[in-house]
CSV table of C-alpha atoms and ligand atoms in Angstrom, one decimal:
chain,number,residue,atom,x,y,z
D,1341,SER,CA,44.0,-3.0,-39.6
D,1342,PRO,CA,42.7,-5.8,-41.8
D,1343,LEU,CA,44.8,-6.9,-44.7
D,1344,PRO,CA,43.8,-5.9,-48.3
D,1345,ASN,CA,42.3,-8.8,-50.2
D,1346,PRO,CA,44.8,-11.0,-52.2
D,1347,SER,CA,45.0,-10.0,-55.8
D,1348,VAL,CA,44.6,-13.1,-58.1
D,1349,THR,CA,45.4,-10.9,-61.1
D,1350,ALA,CA,48.7,-9.8,-59.5
D,1351,VAL,CA,49.6,-13.4,-58.8
D,1352,LEU,CA,48.9,-14.4,-62.3
D,1353,ASN,CA,51.0,-11.5,-63.6
D,1354,VAL,CA,53.9,-12.6,-61.5
D,1355,GLN,CA,53.6,-16.2,-62.7
D,1356,LYS,CA,53.4,-15.0,-66.3
D,1357,GLN,CA,56.6,-13.0,-65.7
D,1358,ALA,CA,58.3,-16.0,-64.1
D,1359,MET,CA,57.5,-18.0,-67.2
D,1360,ALA,CA,58.7,-15.2,-69.5
D,1361,ASN,CA,62.0,-15.4,-67.7
D,1362,GLY,CA,62.4,-19.2,-68.1
D,1363,ALA,CA,60.3,-21.0,-65.6
D,1364,PRO,CA,58.3,-23.9,-67.2
D,1365,GLY,CA,55.5,-23.3,-64.7
D,1366,ALA,CA,54.5,-21.8,-61.4
D,1367,LEU,CA,52.0,-22.3,-58.6
D,1368,THR,CA,50.7,-20.2,-55.7
D,1369,ARG,CA,48.3,-21.2,-52.9
D,1370,ILE,CA,46.9,-18.5,-50.6
D,1371,ASP,CA,44.9,-19.6,-47.5
D,1372,SER,CA,43.1,-16.6,-45.9
D,1373,GLY,CA,40.6,-17.3,-43.2
D,1374,THR,CA,38.1,-19.8,-44.7
D,1375,SER,CA,39.1,-18.9,-48.3
D,1376,SER,CA,41.7,-20.7,-50.4
D,1377,TYR,CA,43.1,-19.5,-53.7
D,1378,ARG,CA,44.9,-22.0,-55.9
D,1379,ILE,CA,46.6,-20.3,-58.9
D,1380,SER,CA,48.9,-21.9,-61.4
D,1381,ARG,CA,50.1,-21.7,-65.0
D,1382,GLY,CA,52.6,-23.5,-67.3
D,1383,GLN,CA,53.8,-27.0,-67.1
D,1384,ALA,CA,54.7,-29.4,-64.3
D,1385,ASP,CA,56.3,-31.8,-66.8
D,1386,THR,CA,57.6,-30.4,-70.0
D,1387,ALA,CA,58.2,-33.8,-71.6
D,1388,ALA,CA,54.7,-35.1,-70.9
D,1389,HIS,CA,53.2,-31.7,-71.4
D,1390,ALA,CA,51.4,-32.0,-68.0
D,1391,ALA,CA,49.9,-28.8,-66.7
D,1392,MET,CA,51.0,-27.3,-63.4
D,1393,ASP,CA,48.5,-27.3,-60.6
D,1394,ALA,CA,48.7,-25.9,-57.1
D,1395,ASP,CA,48.4,-29.2,-55.3
D,1396,ARG,CA,51.6,-30.7,-56.7
D,1397,ARG,CA,54.4,-31.7,-54.4
D,1398,PHE,CA,58.0,-30.3,-54.8
D,1399,ARG,CA,61.4,-30.1,-53.2
D,1400,VAL,CA,61.2,-27.2,-50.7
D,1401,GLY,CA,65.0,-26.6,-50.2
D,1402,SER,CA,65.8,-24.4,-47.3
D,1403,VAL,CA,62.2,-24.2,-46.1
D,1404,SER,CA,63.4,-27.5,-44.5
D,1405,LYS,CA,65.4,-25.4,-42.0
D,1406,SER,CA,62.2,-24.2,-40.4
D,1407,PHE,CA,61.2,-27.8,-39.9
D,1408,THR,CA,64.5,-28.6,-38.3
D,1409,THR,CA,64.2,-25.6,-36.1
D,1410,VAL,CA,60.8,-26.8,-34.8
D,1411,VAL,CA,62.3,-30.1,-33.8
D,1412,LEU,CA,65.3,-28.3,-32.1
D,1413,MET,CA,63.0,-25.8,-30.2
D,1414,GLN,CA,60.7,-28.7,-29.0
D,1415,LEU,CA,63.8,-30.3,-27.6
D,1416,ALA,CA,64.8,-27.0,-25.9
D,1417,ALA,CA,61.3,-26.7,-24.4
D,1418,GLU,CA,61.7,-30.3,-23.1
D,1419,GLY,CA,64.9,-29.2,-21.3
D,1420,ARG,CA,67.0,-31.5,-23.5
D,1421,LEU,CA,69.4,-28.7,-24.5
D,1422,ASP,CA,70.4,-25.1,-23.9
D,1423,LEU,CA,70.3,-22.8,-26.9
D,1424,ASP,CA,73.2,-20.7,-25.4
D,1425,ALA,CA,75.4,-23.6,-24.6
D,1426,SER,CA,78.3,-24.4,-26.9
D,1427,ALA,CA,77.2,-26.6,-29.8
D,1428,ASN,CA,80.2,-28.8,-28.9
D,1429,THR,CA,78.3,-29.8,-25.7
D,1430,TYR,CA,76.0,-31.9,-27.9
D,1431,LEU,CA,78.3,-33.0,-30.8
D,1432,PRO,CA,80.3,-36.2,-31.2
D,1433,LYS,CA,83.1,-34.4,-33.0
D,1434,PRO,CA,83.7,-30.8,-31.9
D,1435,LEU,CA,83.5,-27.7,-34.2
D,1436,PRO,CA,86.8,-25.8,-34.4
D,1437,ASP,CA,85.4,-23.1,-32.1
D,1438,ASP,CA,83.8,-23.8,-28.7
D,1439,ARG,CA,82.2,-20.3,-28.7
D,1440,ILE,CA,79.8,-21.4,-31.4
D,1441,THR,CA,76.4,-21.8,-29.6
D,1442,VAL,CA,73.3,-23.6,-30.7
D,1443,ARG,CA,71.7,-20.2,-31.1
D,1444,HIS,CA,74.5,-19.0,-33.4
D,1445,LEU,CA,73.7,-22.0,-35.7
D,1446,LEU,CA,69.9,-21.3,-35.7
D,1447,SER,CA,70.5,-17.6,-36.6
D,1448,HIS,CA,73.3,-18.1,-39.2
D,1449,ARG,CA,75.7,-16.3,-36.9
D,1450,SER,CA,78.3,-19.1,-36.4
D,1451,GLY,CA,80.5,-17.9,-39.3
D,1452,LEU,CA,80.9,-21.5,-40.5
D,1453,TRP,CA,81.7,-21.7,-44.3
D,1454,ASP,CA,79.0,-22.9,-46.6
D,1455,TYR,CA,80.4,-25.9,-48.5
D,1456,THR,CA,77.8,-25.5,-51.2
D,1457,ASN,CA,79.8,-22.5,-52.4
D,1458,ASP,CA,82.4,-24.9,-53.7
D,1459,MET,CA,80.1,-27.8,-54.4
D,1460,PHE,CA,77.9,-25.9,-56.8
D,1461,TYR,CA,80.4,-23.3,-58.2
D,1462,TYR,CA,79.8,-24.9,-61.6
D,1463,THR,CA,76.1,-25.5,-61.5
D,1464,VAL,CA,75.3,-28.6,-63.5
D,1465,PRO,CA,78.6,-30.4,-63.1
D,1466,GLY,CA,78.3,-29.8,-59.4
D,1467,PHE,CA,74.8,-31.1,-59.3
D,1468,GLU,CA,75.5,-34.1,-61.4
D,1469,SER,CA,78.4,-35.1,-59.2
D,1470,VAL,CA,76.3,-35.2,-56.0
D,1471,ARG,CA,72.7,-35.9,-57.2
D,1472,ASN,CA,73.0,-39.6,-56.4
D,1473,LYS,CA,75.5,-39.3,-53.6
D,1474,VAL,CA,74.8,-40.1,-50.0
D,1475,PHE,CA,76.9,-38.0,-47.5
D,1476,THR,CA,77.2,-38.3,-43.7
D,1477,TYR,CA,76.6,-35.2,-41.8
D,1478,GLN,CA,80.2,-35.3,-40.7
D,1479,GLU,CA,81.4,-35.4,-44.3
D,1480,LEU,CA,79.5,-32.2,-45.0
D,1481,ILE,CA,80.7,-30.5,-41.8
D,1482,ASP,CA,84.3,-31.5,-42.6
D,1483,LEU,CA,84.0,-29.9,-46.1
D,1484,SER,CA,83.0,-26.7,-44.2
D,1485,THR,CA,85.6,-26.7,-41.5
D,1486,ALA,CA,88.4,-27.2,-44.1
D,1487,HIS,CA,87.7,-23.5,-44.8
D,1488,LYS,CA,88.3,-20.5,-42.5
D,1489,VAL,CA,85.2,-19.0,-41.0
D,1490,ASN,CA,83.4,-16.0,-42.4
D,1491,ASN,CA,83.2,-14.3,-39.0
D,1492,GLU,CA,83.8,-14.8,-35.3
D,1493,PRO,CA,80.9,-16.5,-33.6
D,1494,GLY,CA,78.0,-14.1,-33.2
D,1495,ALA,CA,79.7,-11.2,-34.9
D,1496,ALA,CA,77.6,-11.2,-38.1
D,1497,HIS,CA,74.8,-12.9,-40.0
D,1498,SER,CA,76.3,-15.1,-42.7
D,1499,TYR,CA,73.9,-17.6,-44.1
D,1500,SER,CA,75.3,-21.1,-44.3
D,1501,ASN,CA,73.8,-24.5,-45.0
D,1502,THR,CA,76.5,-25.9,-42.7
D,1503,ASN,CA,74.6,-24.5,-39.7
D,1504,PHE,CA,71.6,-26.7,-40.2
D,1505,VAL,CA,73.6,-29.7,-41.1
D,1506,VAL,CA,75.4,-29.3,-37.8
D,1507,LEU,CA,71.9,-29.0,-36.1
D,1508,GLY,CA,70.8,-32.2,-37.8
D,1509,ARG,CA,73.9,-34.0,-36.5
D,1510,LEU,CA,73.4,-32.5,-33.0
D,1511,ILE,CA,69.7,-33.5,-32.8
D,1512,GLU,CA,70.5,-37.1,-33.9
D,1513,HIS,CA,73.5,-37.5,-31.6
D,1514,LEU,CA,71.6,-36.0,-28.6
D,1515,THR,CA,68.4,-38.1,-29.0
D,1516,GLY,CA,69.7,-41.2,-30.9
D,1517,VAL,CA,66.7,-40.7,-33.2
D,1518,PRO,CA,67.0,-40.0,-36.9
D,1519,MET,CA,65.7,-36.6,-38.3
D,1520,ALA,CA,63.2,-38.5,-40.5
D,1521,THR,CA,61.5,-39.8,-37.3
D,1522,HIS,CA,61.6,-36.5,-35.6
D,1523,TYR,CA,60.0,-34.8,-38.6
D,1524,GLN,CA,57.3,-37.5,-38.9
D,1525,GLN,CA,56.4,-37.7,-35.2
D,1526,ARG,CA,56.8,-34.1,-34.1
D,1527,VAL,CA,55.5,-32.3,-37.2
D,1528,PHE,CA,54.1,-34.2,-40.1
D,1529,GLU,CA,51.7,-36.4,-38.1
D,1530,PRO,CA,50.4,-33.9,-35.5
D,1531,LEU,CA,49.6,-31.5,-38.3
D,1532,LYS,CA,48.4,-34.2,-40.7
D,1533,LEU,CA,50.8,-33.0,-43.4
D,1534,ARG,CA,49.9,-35.8,-45.8
D,1535,ASN,CA,51.8,-34.3,-48.7
D,1536,THR,CA,55.1,-33.7,-46.7
D,1537,SER,CA,57.9,-36.2,-46.4
D,1538,TYR,CA,61.5,-36.7,-45.7
D,1539,VAL,CA,62.8,-39.6,-47.8
D,1540,HIS,CA,66.5,-39.0,-47.8
D,1541,PRO,CA,68.5,-40.8,-49.3
D,1542,GLY,CA,65.6,-41.8,-51.6
D,1543,THR,CA,65.6,-39.8,-54.9
D,1544,ALA,CA,61.9,-40.0,-56.0
D,1545,ILE,CA,59.1,-37.6,-55.2
D,1546,SER,CA,55.9,-39.8,-54.7
D,1547,GLY,CA,52.4,-38.8,-55.7
D,1548,SER,CA,51.5,-35.9,-57.9
D,1549,HIS,CA,54.5,-33.6,-58.2
D,1550,ALA,CA,56.1,-31.0,-60.3
D,1551,ARG,CA,59.3,-31.9,-62.1
D,1552,GLY,CA,62.2,-29.5,-61.5
D,1553,TYR,CA,64.4,-27.9,-64.2
D,1554,LEU,CA,67.9,-26.6,-63.6
D,1555,ARG,CA,69.1,-23.8,-65.8
D,1556,GLN,CA,72.7,-24.3,-67.1
D,1557,ASP,CA,75.3,-21.6,-66.5
D,1558,ASP,CA,75.5,-21.3,-70.3
D,1559,THR,CA,71.9,-20.2,-70.6
D,1560,THR,CA,71.7,-21.0,-74.3
D,1561,LEU,CA,71.8,-24.7,-73.4
D,1562,PRO,CA,68.6,-26.5,-72.6
D,1563,LEU,CA,67.2,-26.9,-69.0
D,1564,VAL,CA,68.3,-30.0,-67.1
D,1565,ASP,CA,65.6,-32.2,-65.5
D,1566,SER,CA,66.8,-32.2,-61.8
D,1567,THR,CA,63.8,-33.8,-60.3
D,1568,GLU,CA,65.4,-37.0,-59.0
D,1569,GLN,CA,68.2,-36.5,-56.5
D,1570,THR,CA,69.1,-37.5,-52.9
D,1571,VAL,CA,69.5,-33.9,-51.7
D,1572,SER,CA,72.1,-35.6,-49.4
D,1573,TRP,CA,74.1,-32.4,-49.7
D,1574,GLY,CA,71.3,-30.7,-47.9
D,1575,GLN,CA,69.5,-33.2,-45.5
D,1576,SER,CA,68.3,-31.3,-42.4
D,1577,ALA,CA,69.2,-28.1,-44.3
D,1578,GLY,CA,67.2,-28.8,-47.4
D,1579,ALA,CA,65.7,-32.2,-48.2
D,1580,VAL,CA,62.0,-31.9,-47.2
D,1581,ILE,CA,59.4,-32.6,-49.9
D,1582,SER,CA,56.0,-30.9,-49.5
D,1583,ASN,CA,53.2,-29.0,-51.2
D,1584,ALA,CA,51.7,-25.5,-50.9
D,1585,ALA,CA,48.7,-26.5,-48.8
D,1586,ASP,CA,51.0,-28.3,-46.3
D,1587,LEU,CA,53.5,-25.5,-46.1
D,1588,ASN,CA,50.7,-23.0,-45.5
D,1589,ARG,CA,49.4,-25.1,-42.7
D,1590,PHE,CA,52.9,-25.6,-41.3
D,1591,PHE,CA,53.7,-21.9,-40.9
D,1592,SER,CA,50.2,-20.9,-39.9
D,1593,SER,CA,50.3,-23.7,-37.2
D,1594,LEU,CA,53.8,-22.6,-36.1
D,1595,VAL,CA,52.9,-18.9,-35.4
D,1596,SER,CA,49.6,-20.0,-33.8
D,1597,GLY,CA,51.6,-21.9,-31.2
D,1598,LYS,CA,50.6,-25.4,-32.3
D,1599,LEU,CA,54.2,-26.7,-32.7
D,1600,VAL,CA,56.4,-25.0,-30.1
D,1601,PRO,CA,55.5,-23.3,-26.8
D,1602,GLN,CA,55.3,-19.5,-26.7
D,1603,ALA,CA,58.7,-19.1,-25.0
D,1604,GLN,CA,60.4,-20.8,-27.9
D,1605,LEU,CA,58.1,-19.2,-30.7
D,1606,GLN,CA,58.9,-15.8,-29.4
D,1607,GLN,CA,62.6,-16.5,-29.8
D,1608,MET,CA,62.1,-17.9,-33.3
D,1609,MET,CA,60.2,-14.8,-34.4
D,1610,SER,CA,62.5,-12.2,-32.8
D,1611,MET,CA,64.0,-10.9,-36.1
D,1612,VAL,CA,67.4,-9.2,-36.8
D,1613,PRO,CA,67.5,-7.2,-40.0
D,1614,VAL,CA,69.8,-8.8,-42.7
D,1615,ASN,CA,69.5,-6.1,-45.5
D,1616,SER,CA,70.1,-2.4,-45.6
D,1617,ASP,CA,66.5,-1.2,-45.7
D,1618,GLY,CA,65.4,-3.7,-43.0
D,1619,THR,CA,62.7,-5.3,-45.2
D,1620,GLN,CA,64.4,-8.7,-44.8
D,1621,SER,CA,65.3,-10.2,-41.4
D,1622,TYR,CA,66.2,-13.6,-39.9
D,1623,GLY,CA,65.2,-15.0,-36.5
D,1624,LEU,CA,65.8,-18.6,-35.6
D,1625,GLY,CA,65.3,-20.8,-38.7
D,1626,LEU,CA,62.8,-18.2,-39.8
D,1627,ARG,CA,62.8,-15.4,-42.3
D,1628,GLY,CA,60.9,-12.1,-41.9
D,1629,ARG,CA,59.8,-10.0,-44.8
D,1630,LYS,CA,58.3,-6.5,-44.3
D,1631,LEU,CA,55.9,-5.7,-47.2
D,1632,SER,CA,54.8,-2.4,-48.8
D,1633,CYS,CA,51.5,-2.4,-46.9
D,1634,GLY,CA,53.3,-2.5,-43.6
D,1635,VAL,CA,52.7,-6.1,-42.7
D,1636,THR,CA,55.6,-8.4,-41.7
D,1637,VAL,CA,55.3,-12.0,-42.8
D,1638,TYR,CA,57.3,-15.0,-41.4
D,1639,GLY,CA,58.4,-18.1,-43.2
D,1640,HIS,CA,61.3,-19.2,-45.3
D,1641,THR,CA,62.5,-19.3,-48.9
D,1642,GLY,CA,64.0,-22.3,-50.7
D,1643,THR,CA,66.4,-22.8,-53.6
D,1644,VAL,CA,67.1,-26.4,-54.6
D,1645,GLN,CA,68.0,-27.7,-58.1
D,1646,GLY,CA,64.8,-27.2,-60.2
D,1647,TYR,CA,62.7,-25.4,-57.6
D,1648,TYR,CA,62.3,-21.9,-56.1
D,1649,THR,CA,59.9,-21.6,-53.1
D,1650,TYR,CA,58.5,-18.8,-51.0
D,1651,ALA,CA,56.4,-19.9,-48.0
D,1652,PHE,CA,55.2,-17.2,-45.5
D,1653,THR,CA,52.4,-16.4,-43.1
D,1654,THR,CA,51.1,-13.4,-41.1
D,1655,ALA,CA,52.1,-13.1,-37.5
D,1656,ASP,CA,48.6,-14.4,-36.5
D,1657,GLY,CA,48.6,-17.2,-39.0
D,1658,LYS,CA,45.4,-16.0,-40.5
D,1659,ARG,CA,46.8,-15.6,-44.0
D,1660,SER,CA,49.5,-17.9,-45.6
D,1661,MET,CA,51.0,-18.1,-49.0
D,1662,THR,CA,53.3,-20.6,-50.8
D,1663,SER,CA,54.6,-20.0,-54.3
D,1664,MET,CA,56.9,-22.3,-56.3
D,1665,ALA,CA,58.5,-22.0,-59.7
D,1666,ASN,CA,59.9,-25.2,-61.2
D,1667,THR,CA,63.3,-23.9,-62.3
D,1668,SER,CA,66.5,-22.6,-60.5
D,1669,ASN,CA,69.9,-21.1,-61.2
D,1670,ASN,CA,67.8,-18.2,-62.5
D,1671,GLY,CA,68.0,-15.2,-60.2
D,1672,THR,CA,65.4,-13.2,-62.2
D,1673,VAL,CA,62.8,-15.9,-61.8
D,1674,ASN,CA,63.6,-16.1,-58.0
D,1675,THR,CA,63.2,-12.3,-57.6
D,1676,VAL,CA,60.1,-12.1,-59.8
D,1677,LEU,CA,58.4,-15.0,-57.9
D,1678,GLY,CA,58.9,-13.0,-54.7
D,1679,GLY,CA,56.3,-10.6,-56.1
D,1680,THR,CA,53.6,-13.1,-55.0
D,1681,LEU,CA,54.2,-11.9,-51.5
D,1682,GLU,CA,53.0,-8.4,-52.3
D,1683,ALA,CA,50.1,-9.8,-54.3
D,1684,ALA,CA,49.0,-12.2,-51.6
D,1685,PHE,CA,49.4,-10.0,-48.5
D,1686,CYS,CA,49.1,-6.4,-49.9
D,1687,GLY,CA,46.9,-7.1,-52.9
D,1688,THR,CA,49.4,-5.1,-55.0
D,1689,THR,CA,51.1,-5.6,-58.3
D,1690,VAL,CA,54.8,-5.3,-58.1
D,1691,ALA,CA,56.0,-2.9,-60.8
G,1002,HEL,C1,70.0,-18.6,-49.3
G,1002,HEL,C2,69.5,-19.5,-50.5
G,1002,HEL,C3,69.2,-18.7,-51.7
G,1002,HEL,S1,70.7,-20.8,-50.8
G,1002,HEL,C4,70.2,-21.9,-49.6
G,1002,HEL,C5,69.8,-23.3,-49.9
G,1002,HEL,N1,70.1,-23.7,-51.3
G,1002,HEL,C6,71.3,-24.1,-51.6
G,1002,HEL,O1,72.3,-23.9,-50.9
G,1002,HEL,C7,71.5,-24.6,-53.1
G,1002,HEL,C8,72.5,-23.7,-53.7
G,1002,HEL,C9,72.7,-24.1,-55.2
G,1002,HEL,C10,71.5,-24.1,-56.0
G,1002,HEL,C11,71.7,-24.0,-57.5
G,1002,HEL,N2,72.6,-22.9,-57.8
G,1002,HEL,C12,73.9,-23.1,-58.3
G,1002,HEL,O2,74.3,-24.2,-58.5
G,1002,HEL,C13,74.6,-21.8,-58.6
G,1002,HEL,N3,76.0,-22.1,-59.2
G,1002,HEL,C14,70.4,-23.8,-58.1
G,1002,HEL,O3,70.1,-22.6,-58.4
G,1002,HEL,O4,69.6,-24.7,-58.3
G,1002,HEL,C15,68.4,-22.8,-49.8
G,1002,HEL,O5,67.4,-23.2,-50.2
G,1002,HEL,N4,68.8,-21.5,-49.4
G,1002,HEL,C16,68.3,-20.4,-50.1
G,1002,HEL,C17,67.3,-19.6,-49.2
G,1002,HEL,O6,67.4,-19.8,-48.0
G,1002,HEL,O7,66.5,-18.9,-49.8
């Protein structure tokens, strides 16, 4: 059955709530058939008092994991690697457990510890200590393997940035080509994503962009402008820069078979529930969200200092939505912003 029309009013209400809870601004873009809705409010730059608009670029955080997965799945389709082989087959320095497969990494079932738990335990000090740092993949992997694993390989879903840092290392070692080149040649150029880039270890966001504002753990203190950073702590797990139009086109193109063959797409989209009521699931580098009107949407969320992102599309790619609020370390804003999914795909207002 056809989807209800998007509710612009409901999107605006969500954005208003996000701002009431501390976001300087928010943007949402919905692409539905031939219609586009560009909705925004608040400020993109609080010092310059520049208004937010829905075309501005921003850091997408873990939405980057879906880009990395596309590169990996293209290589699998080219016969360059086997998803069910041990990841150690393709790595220069082995992980502590040969039983960890490439598929375990893509589905967050490896059990590898997430080094960001320690790195960002104290939010602003942690951020300030790494914002200009450049890490090698191996340094990040070593931070993880210094800890015991969360679970035996394949035994549980335990989300970890480490998995996608290992995949970046694996792809570069296997091909001898940097991730930046893979992203550019395999994704950004074919889809003409002119507002999407991977500039690691550069710290600037080029062109019209939203500045990001990190909330301190002592919430009585002012927000910290976190716009410029290397995101070297994230790289293939979190360092892509994009905008709402490009993310909508990326996910719509992905599910429409324009980026990976059907055999690989079907594996990416085969979802395993990750919460008790089954409304949230994870496939390979892809999240699933089952909404109140019965539709399941596919995409990814992102949290990087100063930016929350939701970027999802319907299974047929006919309707896509990206929302961003330019703050982070604020769980209420993150949860509230998720209400744009219901507004965009079910036309409903979240209570
Ligand atoms: C699973 C998530 C939520 S966390 C993971 C990744 N982002 C990070 O790992 C950054 C974590 C620290 C971010 C920081 N928080 C703190 O420092 C807290 N002490 C803040 O809020 O800016 C991403 O993006 N993913 C999200 C995802 O996939 O949705």
